[in-house]
Coordinates of C-alpha atoms in Angstrom, one line a residue:
G1 CA 132.6 130.6 -6.8
F2 CA 131.2 127.3 -5.9
Q3 CA 133.3 125.3 -8.3
R4 CA 136.4 125.9 -6.2
L5 CA 134.7 124.1 -3.3
T6 CA 135.7 120.7 -4.6
S7 CA 134.8 118.9 -1.4
L8 CA 131.4 120.4 -0.9
Q9 CA 128.8 117.6 -0.4
S10 CA 125.8 119.4 0.9
L11 CA 124.2 122.7 0.2
K12 CA 121.2 124.3 1.9
I13 CA 119.5 127.4 0.5
W14 CA 116.8 128.9 2.7
N15 CA 114.5 131.9 2.5
C16 CA 116.0 133.5 -0.6
P17 CA 112.8 134.6 -2.4
N18 CA 114.6 136.7 -5.0
L19 CA 117.2 134.0 -6.0
T20 CA 116.5 132.9 -9.6
L21 CA 119.8 131.4 -10.8
F22 CA 122.7 129.2 -9.8
P23 CA 126.2 130.2 -10.8
E24 CA 126.8 130.2 -14.5
V25 CA 129.4 127.4 -14.2
G26 CA 127.0 125.3 -12.2
L27 CA 127.5 123.6 -8.9
P28 CA 130.4 121.4 -7.8
S29 CA 130.4 117.8 -9.1
S30 CA 131.1 116.7 -5.5
L31 CA 127.7 117.9 -4.3
L32 CA 125.6 114.9 -3.1
D33 CA 122.6 116.8 -1.7
L34 CA 120.9 120.1 -2.3
Y35 CA 118.0 121.5 -0.2
V36 CA 116.1 124.5 -1.3
N37 CA 113.3 126.0 0.8
N38 CA 111.2 129.1 0.5
C39 CA 112.9 130.2 -2.8
P40 CA 109.8 130.4 -5.1
R41 CA 111.7 131.8 -8.1
L42 CA 114.5 129.2 -7.9
K43 CA 111.9 126.5 -7.5
K44 CA 110.2 127.5 -10.7
V45 CA 113.4 127.2 -12.8
C46 CA 114.5 123.9 -11.2
K47 CA 111.7 121.8 -12.5
R48 CA 112.9 118.3 -13.3
D49 CA 113.7 117.9 -17.0
Q50 CA 112.3 121.3 -18.0
G51 CA 113.5 124.2 -15.9
K52 CA 116.3 126.3 -17.3
E53 CA 118.4 125.7 -14.2
W54 CA 117.8 121.9 -14.3
P55 CA 121.0 121.1 -16.1
K56 CA 123.0 122.7 -13.3
I57 CA 121.5 120.4 -10.6
A58 CA 120.7 117.2 -12.6
H59 CA 124.0 115.6 -11.5
I60 CA 123.1 115.9 -7.8
P61 CA 121.7 112.6 -6.4
W62 CA 119.5 114.1 -3.7
V63 CA 117.6 117.3 -4.4
V64 CA 114.8 118.4 -2.1
I65 CA 112.8 121.5 -2.9
D66 CA 110.3 122.7 -0.3
G67 CA 110.3 119.4 1.4
K68 CA 109.8 117.3 -1.8
F69 CA 112.4 114.9 -3.3
I70 CA 112.3 116.0 -6.9
Y71 CA 113.3 112.6 -8.3
D72 CA 110.1 111.0 -7.0
P73 CA 107.9 110.6 -10.1
E74 CA 104.7 110.9 -8.0
L75 CA 105.6 114.5 -7.0
E76 CA 105.3 117.6 -9.0
V77 CA 107.8 120.2 -8.0

């Protein structure tokens, strides 16, 4: 899976309405940015500090879901 991609720095996931989970082992530690667009089920489980998939993406410095930077405290993802 993704863990073998040790140089992966950017990942974009678009138009996957049925995607609900990231790989069980998580995403590579090399990942610097993640963009998710039009994936409503994944968006729901990636809520900052509370979604069940949050621990798998919390290490990524730049996460944008449906055009919103999720680390901005003014925005609700």
